[in-house]
Amino acid sequence: MTGLESFSENYLERWESKATVRRAARFAPTADHAESILMPEEWLRVAHDPEVAALGRPALRYLAAQVCYRMMEEIALLETDMVGASCNHVANGRHSVAVPASARQSALTISTDEAYHAFVAREFIESMSGINGIAPGGMPETSGADRALRATLATLPEELHGDFTMIALSLTENTITDEMLGLSRDTARDNPFHIVLKEHLIDEARHQAYFKQLLGYLWQAFDPEIRKRFAATIPVYIEEFLILSQQGAAAQRRHDLGQIGLSP
């Protein structure tokens, strides 16, 4: 029995009792959260700009809400377009490396979890905007990770696309989970965004462990020349992801500043 197979069998045993979609009533914001500033100021690049500060708390609430909404929408897009779709490919054996049955079943549970996370993220946007009166604006249509992946796959032969997608997914899951953990720590415990993030992270810690196991299993199984090709491609994906993320954030800041009457 491989390490991935043993891990996955244990994963399946724990999923029934640990997964939020199976055991927990989801958090719902209430009227008590109407005045919440959803994001910590240190995560808002413009929060300490003198012109923004001069506009006071309403401007900060608006800017924080927009960043929060977009992060939740990015989560929904990432979970459905990239994570869920890739997990379904693992479950259906559509990669060059044979994966144990327990790992394929585990991938299906992650796909289920992620569809639920997308549902919760969009429900939170709708509920929160109805409560605080701040409508979402300038929302993304695709996730930065998915756009970066598509750009990177264009540099590889088609027969390598499925395998590299799993590498990119494993890296992205670890990065996004770490970012969410940092954001959760920096946000007050009674903040509605903190609560919904904390619920999400219950599952993501398990997903992160799964993808670490899967990546190690796949990497060892790849032909040495394929490993060399992927090792050279990983920095391309990371660079594309960072560039697209920075471009998207800059465009969103310009939009938000314009909405509160300031020049970008």
mmCIF file of N, CA and C in Angstrom, residues 8-111:
data_model
loop_
_atom_site.group_PDB
_atom_site.id
_atom_site.type_symbol
_atom_site.label_atom_id
_atom_site.label_comp_id
_atom_site.label_asym_id
_atom_site.label_seq_id
_atom_site.Cartn_x
_atom_site.Cartn_y
_atom_site.Cartn_z
ATOM 1 N N SER A 8 -5.317 8.384 1.902
ATOM 2 C CA SER A 8 -6.642 8.602 1.327
ATOM 3 C C SER A 8 -7.708 7.761 2.015
ATOM 4 N N GLU A 9 -7.357 6.544 2.390
ATOM 5 C CA GLU A 9 -8.323 5.719 3.119
ATOM 6 C C GLU A 9 -8.691 6.361 4.445
ATOM 7 N N ASN A 10 -7.694 6.895 5.132
ATOM 8 C CA ASN A 10 -7.957 7.604 6.382
ATOM 9 C C ASN A 10 -8.752 8.880 6.131
ATOM 10 N N TYR A 11 -8.430 9.547 5.031
ATOM 11 C CA TYR A 11 -9.132 10.782 4.660
ATOM 12 C C TYR A 11 -10.625 10.512 4.477
ATOM 13 N N LEU A 12 -10.952 9.435 3.767
ATOM 14 C CA LEU A 12 -12.348 9.097 3.520
ATOM 15 C C LEU A 12 -13.092 8.777 4.816
ATOM 16 N N GLU A 13 -12.418 8.109 5.742
ATOM 17 C CA GLU A 13 -13.041 7.779 7.024
ATOM 18 C C GLU A 13 -13.380 9.033 7.818
ATOM 19 N N ARG A 14 -12.528 10.068 7.689
ATOM 20 C CA ARG A 14 -12.725 11.292 8.465
ATOM 21 C C ARG A 14 -13.675 12.264 7.794
ATOM 22 N N TRP A 15 -13.854 12.146 6.470
ATOM 23 C CA TRP A 15 -14.644 13.142 5.733
ATOM 24 C C TRP A 15 -16.069 13.230 6.249
ATOM 25 N N GLU A 16 -16.683 12.113 6.511
ATOM 26 C CA GLU A 16 -18.084 12.092 6.924
ATOM 27 C C GLU A 16 -18.323 12.917 8.182
ATOM 28 N N SER A 17 -17.362 12.880 9.107
ATOM 29 C CA SER A 17 -17.546 13.581 10.382
ATOM 30 C C SER A 17 -16.912 14.963 10.403
ATOM 31 N N LYS A 18 -15.990 15.243 9.467
ATOM 32 C CA LYS A 18 -15.245 16.506 9.510
ATOM 33 C C LYS A 18 -15.715 17.551 8.490
ATOM 34 N N ALA A 19 -16.199 17.113 7.346
ATOM 35 C CA ALA A 19 -16.542 18.060 6.279
ATOM 36 C C ALA A 19 -17.691 18.976 6.698
ATOM 37 N N THR A 20 -17.556 20.265 6.425
ATOM 38 C CA THR A 20 -18.597 21.215 6.809
ATOM 39 C C THR A 20 -19.908 20.950 6.065
ATOM 40 N N VAL A 21 -19.820 20.476 4.833
ATOM 41 C CA VAL A 21 -21.035 20.187 4.070
ATOM 42 C C VAL A 21 -21.823 19.029 4.667
ATOM 43 N N ARG A 22 -21.172 18.191 5.464
ATOM 44 C CA ARG A 22 -21.822 17.026 6.050
ATOM 45 C C ARG A 22 -22.311 17.235 7.478
ATOM 46 N N ARG A 23 -21.751 18.235 8.181
ATOM 47 C CA ARG A 23 -22.019 18.239 9.617
ATOM 48 C C ARG A 23 -22.430 19.583 10.204
ATOM 49 N N ALA A 24 -22.183 20.696 9.538
ATOM 50 C CA ALA A 24 -22.330 21.993 10.206
ATOM 51 C C ALA A 24 -23.344 22.890 9.511
ATOM 52 N N ALA A 25 -24.147 23.581 10.310
ATOM 53 C CA ALA A 25 -25.001 24.640 9.771
ATOM 54 C C ALA A 25 -24.115 25.831 9.445
ATOM 55 N N ARG A 26 -24.245 26.380 8.261
ATOM 56 C CA ARG A 26 -23.353 27.467 7.848
ATOM 57 C C ARG A 26 -23.729 28.778 8.542
ATOM 58 N N PHE A 27 -22.726 29.635 8.680
ATOM 59 C CA PHE A 27 -22.908 30.954 9.293
ATOM 60 C C PHE A 27 -23.722 31.854 8.368
ATOM 61 N N ALA A 28 -24.571 32.675 8.955
ATOM 62 C CA ALA A 28 -25.330 33.674 8.205
ATOM 63 C C ALA A 28 -25.194 35.021 8.905
ATOM 64 N N PRO A 29 -24.715 36.062 8.205
ATOM 65 C CA PRO A 29 -24.619 37.386 8.832
ATOM 66 C C PRO A 29 -25.997 37.934 9.159
ATOM 67 N N THR A 30 -26.046 38.807 10.163
ATOM 68 C CA THR A 30 -27.308 39.390 10.603
ATOM 69 C C THR A 30 -27.210 40.916 10.567
ATOM 70 N N ALA A 31 -28.297 41.566 10.928
ATOM 71 C CA ALA A 31 -28.321 43.031 10.946
ATOM 72 C C ALA A 31 -27.287 43.597 11.912
ATOM 73 N N ASP A 32 -26.882 42.810 12.900
ATOM 74 C CA ASP A 32 -25.850 43.265 13.839
ATOM 75 C C ASP A 32 -24.508 43.505 13.160
ATOM 76 N N HIS A 33 -24.326 42.927 11.960
ATOM 77 C CA HIS A 33 -23.053 43.046 11.241
ATOM 78 C C HIS A 33 -23.083 44.165 10.207
ATOM 79 N N ALA A 34 -24.153 44.960 10.193
ATOM 80 C CA ALA A 34 -24.334 45.948 9.125
ATOM 81 C C ALA A 34 -23.195 46.957 9.040
ATOM 82 N N GLU A 35 -22.640 47.337 10.181
ATOM 83 C CA GLU A 35 -21.607 48.376 10.189
ATOM 84 C C GLU A 35 -20.185 47.804 10.201
ATOM 85 N N SER A 36 -20.053 46.518 10.054
ATOM 86 C CA SER A 36 -18.728 45.890 10.112
ATOM 87 C C SER A 36 -17.830 46.369 8.969
ATOM 88 N N ILE A 37 -16.553 46.574 9.286
ATOM 89 C CA ILE A 37 -15.521 46.767 8.274
ATOM 90 C C ILE A 37 -14.947 45.377 8.008
ATOM 91 N N LEU A 38 -15.244 44.824 6.853
ATOM 92 C CA LEU A 38 -15.077 43.395 6.628
ATOM 93 C C LEU A 38 -13.621 42.942 6.511
ATOM 94 N N MET A 39 -12.738 43.833 6.094
ATOM 95 C CA MET A 39 -11.326 43.463 5.936
ATOM 96 C C MET A 39 -10.468 44.261 6.909
ATOM 97 N N PRO A 40 -9.394 43.651 7.457
ATOM 98 C CA PRO A 40 -8.483 44.421 8.312
ATOM 99 C C PRO A 40 -7.766 45.500 7.498
ATOM 100 N N GLU A 41 -7.502 46.644 8.124
ATOM 101 C CA GLU A 41 -6.911 47.773 7.403
ATOM 102 C C GLU A 41 -5.567 47.433 6.781
ATOM 103 N N GLU A 42 -4.791 46.556 7.450
ATOM 104 C CA GLU A 42 -3.470 46.231 6.911
ATOM 105 C C GLU A 42 -3.557 45.458 5.598
ATOM 106 N N TRP A 43 -4.733 44.936 5.266
ATOM 107 C CA TRP A 43 -4.915 44.241 3.997
ATOM 108 C C TRP A 43 -5.480 45.163 2.915
ATOM 109 N N LEU A 44 -5.720 46.419 3.269
ATOM 110 C CA LEU A 44 -6.229 47.402 2.313
ATOM 111 C C LEU A 44 -5.129 48.407 2.000
ATOM 112 N N ARG A 45 -4.592 48.361 0.810
ATOM 113 C CA ARG A 45 -3.429 49.197 0.473
ATOM 114 C C ARG A 45 -3.745 50.682 0.554
ATOM 115 N N VAL A 46 -4.998 51.054 0.311
ATOM 116 C CA VAL A 46 -5.349 52.475 0.278
ATOM 117 C C VAL A 46 -5.894 52.975 1.611
ATOM 118 N N ALA A 47 -5.965 52.112 2.617
ATOM 119 C CA ALA A 47 -6.630 52.488 3.869
ATOM 120 C C ALA A 47 -5.986 53.690 4.540
ATOM 121 N N HIS A 48 -4.666 53.815 4.434
ATOM 122 C CA HIS A 48 -3.971 54.899 5.115
ATOM 123 C C HIS A 48 -3.625 56.064 4.185
ATOM 124 N N ASP A 49 -4.176 56.045 2.986
ATOM 125 C CA ASP A 49 -4.013 57.183 2.081
ATOM 126 C C ASP A 49 -4.739 58.388 2.702
ATOM 127 N N PRO A 50 -4.097 59.544 2.786
ATOM 128 C CA PRO A 50 -4.723 60.719 3.430
ATOM 129 C C PRO A 50 -6.093 61.076 2.848
ATOM 130 N N GLU A 51 -6.231 60.932 1.514
ATOM 131 C CA GLU A 51 -7.513 61.280 0.900
ATOM 132 C C GLU A 51 -8.611 60.311 1.318
ATOM 133 N N VAL A 52 -8.274 59.044 1.449
ATOM 134 C CA VAL A 52 -9.235 58.045 1.894
ATOM 135 C C VAL A 52 -9.572 58.269 3.363
ATOM 136 N N ALA A 53 -8.541 58.488 4.174
ATOM 137 C CA ALA A 53 -8.747 58.722 5.601
ATOM 138 C C ALA A 53 -9.655 59.926 5.838
ATOM 139 N N ALA A 54 -9.526 60.933 4.983
ATOM 140 C CA ALA A 54 -10.335 62.149 5.147
ATOM 141 C C ALA A 54 -11.823 61.878 4.928
ATOM 142 N N LEU A 55 -12.132 60.822 4.186
ATOM 143 C CA LEU A 55 -13.536 60.492 3.933
ATOM 144 C C LEU A 55 -14.163 59.696 5.072
ATOM 145 N N GLY A 56 -13.323 59.225 5.999
ATOM 146 C CA GLY A 56 -13.825 58.588 7.212
ATOM 147 C C GLY A 56 -14.279 57.142 7.049
ATOM 148 N N ARG A 57 -15.006 56.690 8.049
ATOM 149 C CA ARG A 57 -15.409 55.282 8.139
ATOM 150 C C ARG A 57 -16.271 54.803 6.966
ATOM 151 N N PRO A 58 -17.212 55.605 6.443
ATOM 152 C CA PRO A 58 -18.023 55.108 5.317
ATOM 153 C C PRO A 58 -17.181 54.674 4.117
ATOM 154 N N ALA A 59 -16.135 55.457 3.816
ATOM 155 C CA ALA A 59 -15.270 55.097 2.684
ATOM 156 C C ALA A 59 -14.518 53.807 2.974
ATOM 157 N N LEU A 60 -14.040 53.661 4.214
ATOM 158 C CA LEU A 60 -13.312 52.461 4.589
ATOM 159 C C LEU A 60 -14.229 51.230 4.538
ATOM 160 N N ARG A 61 -15.460 51.378 5.011
ATOM 161 C CA ARG A 61 -16.435 50.280 4.949
ATOM 162 C C ARG A 61 -16.675 49.858 3.505
ATOM 163 N N TYR A 62 -16.823 50.848 2.632
ATOM 164 C CA TYR A 62 -17.073 50.553 1.225
ATOM 165 C C TYR A 62 -15.890 49.809 0.609
ATOM 166 N N LEU A 63 -14.687 50.322 0.808
ATOM 167 C CA LEU A 63 -13.507 49.710 0.208
ATOM 168 C C LEU A 63 -13.285 48.300 0.745
ATOM 169 N N ALA A 64 -13.459 48.131 2.056
ATOM 170 C CA ALA A 64 -13.272 46.803 2.663
ATOM 171 C C ALA A 64 -14.306 45.814 2.134
ATOM 172 N N ALA A 65 -15.540 46.280 1.977
ATOM 173 C CA ALA A 65 -16.593 45.400 1.479
ATOM 174 C C ALA A 65 -16.281 44.928 0.064
ATOM 175 N N GLN A 66 -15.816 45.842 -0.791
ATOM 176 C CA GLN A 66 -15.520 45.452 -2.173
ATOM 177 C C GLN A 66 -14.390 44.427 -2.243
ATOM 178 N N VAL A 67 -13.342 44.625 -1.446
ATOM 179 C CA VAL A 67 -12.229 43.667 -1.438
ATOM 180 C C VAL A 67 -12.709 42.314 -0.917
ATOM 181 N N CYS A 68 -13.536 42.339 0.113
ATOM 182 C CA CYS A 68 -14.100 41.104 0.666
ATOM 183 C C CYS A 68 -14.955 40.383 -0.361
ATOM 184 N N TYR A 69 -15.871 41.116 -1.009
ATOM 185 C CA TYR A 69 -16.736 40.498 -2.009
ATOM 186 C C TYR A 69 -15.914 39.833 -3.112
ATOM 187 N N ARG A 70 -14.886 40.556 -3.567
ATOM 188 C CA ARG A 70 -14.091 40.011 -4.673
ATOM 189 C C ARG A 70 -13.306 38.781 -4.256
ATOM 190 N N MET A 71 -12.830 38.784 -3.025
ATOM 191 C CA MET A 71 -12.127 37.595 -2.558
ATOM 192 C C MET A 71 -13.082 36.407 -2.499
ATOM 193 N N MET A 72 -14.295 36.634 -2.039
ATOM 194 C CA MET A 72 -15.273 35.559 -1.982
ATOM 195 C C MET A 72 -15.649 35.080 -3.384
ATOM 196 N N GLU A 73 -15.760 36.006 -4.325
ATOM 197 C CA GLU A 73 -16.073 35.612 -5.700
ATOM 198 C C GLU A 73 -14.901 34.852 -6.328
ATOM 199 N N GLU A 74 -13.669 35.291 -6.035
ATOM 200 C CA GLU A 74 -12.483 34.561 -6.511
ATOM 201 C C GLU A 74 -12.488 33.139 -5.962
ATOM 202 N N ILE A 75 -12.868 33.001 -4.698
ATOM 203 C CA ILE A 75 -12.965 31.665 -4.096
ATOM 204 C C ILE A 75 -13.974 30.821 -4.866
ATOM 205 N N ALA A 76 -15.152 31.386 -5.136
ATOM 206 C CA ALA A 76 -16.191 30.636 -5.846
ATOM 207 C C ALA A 76 -15.720 30.219 -7.232
ATOM 208 N N LEU A 77 -15.051 31.124 -7.930
ATOM 209 C CA LEU A 77 -14.562 30.823 -9.273
ATOM 210 C C LEU A 77 -13.455 29.779 -9.244
ATOM 211 N N LEU A 78 -12.515 29.951 -8.315
ATOM 212 C CA LEU A 78 -11.400 29.008 -8.202
ATOM 213 C C LEU A 78 -11.904 27.609 -7.863
ATOM 214 N N GLU A 79 -12.830 27.535 -6.910
ATOM 215 C CA GLU A 79 -13.311 26.236 -6.452
ATOM 216 C C GLU A 79 -14.053 25.482 -7.547
ATOM 217 N N THR A 80 -14.785 26.202 -8.389
ATOM 218 C CA THR A 80 -15.576 25.537 -9.425
ATOM 219 C C THR A 80 -14.791 25.336 -10.718
ATOM 220 N N ASP A 81 -14.116 26.384 -11.202
ATOM 221 C CA ASP A 81 -13.444 26.308 -12.499
ATOM 222 C C ASP A 81 -12.156 25.485 -12.465
ATOM 223 N N MET A 82 -11.426 25.551 -11.362
ATOM 224 C CA MET A 82 -10.110 24.922 -11.331
ATOM 225 C C MET A 82 -10.064 23.729 -10.383
ATOM 226 N N VAL A 83 -10.389 23.943 -9.114
ATOM 227 C CA VAL A 83 -10.232 22.867 -8.128
ATOM 228 C C VAL A 83 -11.230 21.738 -8.393
ATOM 229 N N GLY A 84 -12.513 22.081 -8.484
ATOM 230 C CA GLY A 84 -13.520 21.052 -8.683
ATOM 231 C C GLY A 84 -13.313 20.280 -9.977
ATOM 232 N N ALA A 85 -13.051 21.009 -11.073
ATOM 233 C CA ALA A 85 -12.857 20.355 -12.365
ATOM 234 C C ALA A 85 -11.645 19.432 -12.340
ATOM 235 N N SER A 86 -10.561 19.882 -11.722
ATOM 236 C CA SER A 86 -9.346 19.057 -11.667
ATOM 237 C C SER A 86 -9.544 17.832 -10.784
ATOM 238 N N CYS A 87 -10.259 18.000 -9.671
ATOM 239 C CA CYS A 87 -10.550 16.849 -8.809
ATOM 240 C C CYS A 87 -11.396 15.814 -9.543
ATOM 241 N N ASN A 88 -12.314 16.276 -10.362
ATOM 242 C CA ASN A 88 -13.115 15.345 -11.142
ATOM 243 C C ASN A 88 -12.249 14.558 -12.123
ATOM 244 N N HIS A 89 -11.225 15.209 -12.676
ATOM 245 C CA HIS A 89 -10.305 14.512 -13.579
ATOM 246 C C HIS A 89 -9.520 13.441 -12.832
ATOM 247 N N VAL A 90 -9.083 13.762 -11.607
ATOM 248 C CA VAL A 90 -8.397 12.755 -10.798
ATOM 249 C C VAL A 90 -9.337 11.583 -10.520
ATOM 250 N N ALA A 91 -10.550 11.909 -10.137
ATOM 251 C CA ALA A 91 -11.531 10.864 -9.806
ATOM 252 C C ALA A 91 -11.808 9.953 -10.988
ATOM 253 N N ASN A 92 -11.735 10.510 -12.196
ATOM 254 C CA ASN A 92 -12.041 9.741 -13.392
ATOM 255 C C ASN A 92 -10.798 9.188 -14.078
ATOM 256 N N GLY A 93 -9.630 9.332 -13.439
ATOM 257 C CA GLY A 93 -8.404 8.747 -13.962
ATOM 258 C C GLY A 93 -7.906 9.360 -15.244
ATOM 259 N N ARG A 94 -8.090 10.665 -15.410
ATOM 260 C CA ARG A 94 -7.708 11.317 -16.671
ATOM 261 C C ARG A 94 -6.331 11.979 -16.597
ATOM 262 N N HIS A 95 -5.386 11.272 -15.986
ATOM 263 C CA HIS A 95 -4.012 11.746 -15.922
ATOM 264 C C HIS A 95 -3.096 10.591 -16.280
ATOM 265 N N SER A 96 -1.861 10.899 -16.566
ATOM 266 C CA SER A 96 -0.946 9.862 -17.052
ATOM 267 C C SER A 96 -0.534 8.885 -15.967
ATOM 268 N N VAL A 97 -0.637 9.288 -14.706
ATOM 269 C CA VAL A 97 -0.210 8.443 -13.584
ATOM 270 C C VAL A 97 -1.439 7.789 -12.956
ATOM 271 N N ALA A 98 -1.402 6.476 -12.796
ATOM 272 C CA ALA A 98 -2.502 5.768 -12.144
ATOM 273 C C ALA A 98 -2.563 6.157 -10.666
ATOM 274 N N VAL A 99 -3.755 6.521 -10.209
ATOM 275 C CA VAL A 99 -3.956 6.973 -8.829
ATOM 276 C C VAL A 99 -4.819 5.937 -8.112
ATOM 277 N N PRO A 100 -4.485 5.571 -6.858
ATOM 278 C CA PRO A 100 -5.279 4.569 -6.125
ATOM 279 C C PRO A 100 -6.752 4.957 -6.032
ATOM 280 N N ALA A 101 -7.607 3.936 -5.958
ATOM 281 C CA ALA A 101 -9.052 4.173 -5.906
ATOM 282 C C ALA A 101 -9.440 5.072 -4.735
ATOM 283 N N SER A 102 -8.795 4.877 -3.583
ATOM 284 C CA SER A 102 -9.138 5.697 -2.417
ATOM 285 C C SER A 102 -8.798 7.168 -2.657
ATOM 286 N N ALA A 103 -7.723 7.424 -3.399
ATOM 287 C CA ALA A 103 -7.351 8.807 -3.715
ATOM 288 C C ALA A 103 -8.335 9.408 -4.706
ATOM 289 N N ARG A 104 -8.842 8.582 -5.625
ATOM 290 C CA ARG A 104 -9.847 9.085 -6.572
ATOM 291 C C ARG A 104 -11.155 9.421 -5.838
ATOM 292 N N GLN A 105 -11.541 8.575 -4.901
ATOM 293 C CA GLN A 105 -12.742 8.859 -4.111
ATOM 294 C C GLN A 105 -12.548 10.111 -3.248
ATOM 295 N N SER A 106 -11.354 10.252 -2.689
ATOM 296 C CA SER A 106 -11.061 11.449 -1.887
ATOM 297 C C SER A 106 -11.168 12.705 -2.737
ATOM 298 N N ALA A 107 -10.733 12.608 -3.989
ATOM 299 C CA ALA A 107 -10.844 13.759 -4.892
ATOM 300 C C ALA A 107 -12.301 14.149 -5.091
ATOM 301 N N LEU A 108 -13.203 13.160 -5.152
ATOM 302 C CA LEU A 108 -14.631 13.459 -5.284
ATOM 303 C C LEU A 108 -15.173 14.183 -4.055
ATOM 304 N N THR A 109 -14.687 13.816 -2.868
ATOM 305 C CA THR A 109 -15.157 14.525 -1.668
ATOM 306 C C THR A 109 -14.684 15.973 -1.690
ATOM 307 N N ILE A 110 -13.474 16.206 -2.198
ATOM 308 C CA ILE A 110 -12.965 17.577 -2.269
ATOM 309 C C ILE A 110 -13.771 18.380 -3.280
ATOM 310 N N SER A 111 -14.103 17.771 -4.412
ATOM 311 C CA SER A 111 -14.955 18.441 -5.390
ATOM 312 C C SER A 111 -16.297 18.823 -4.772
#
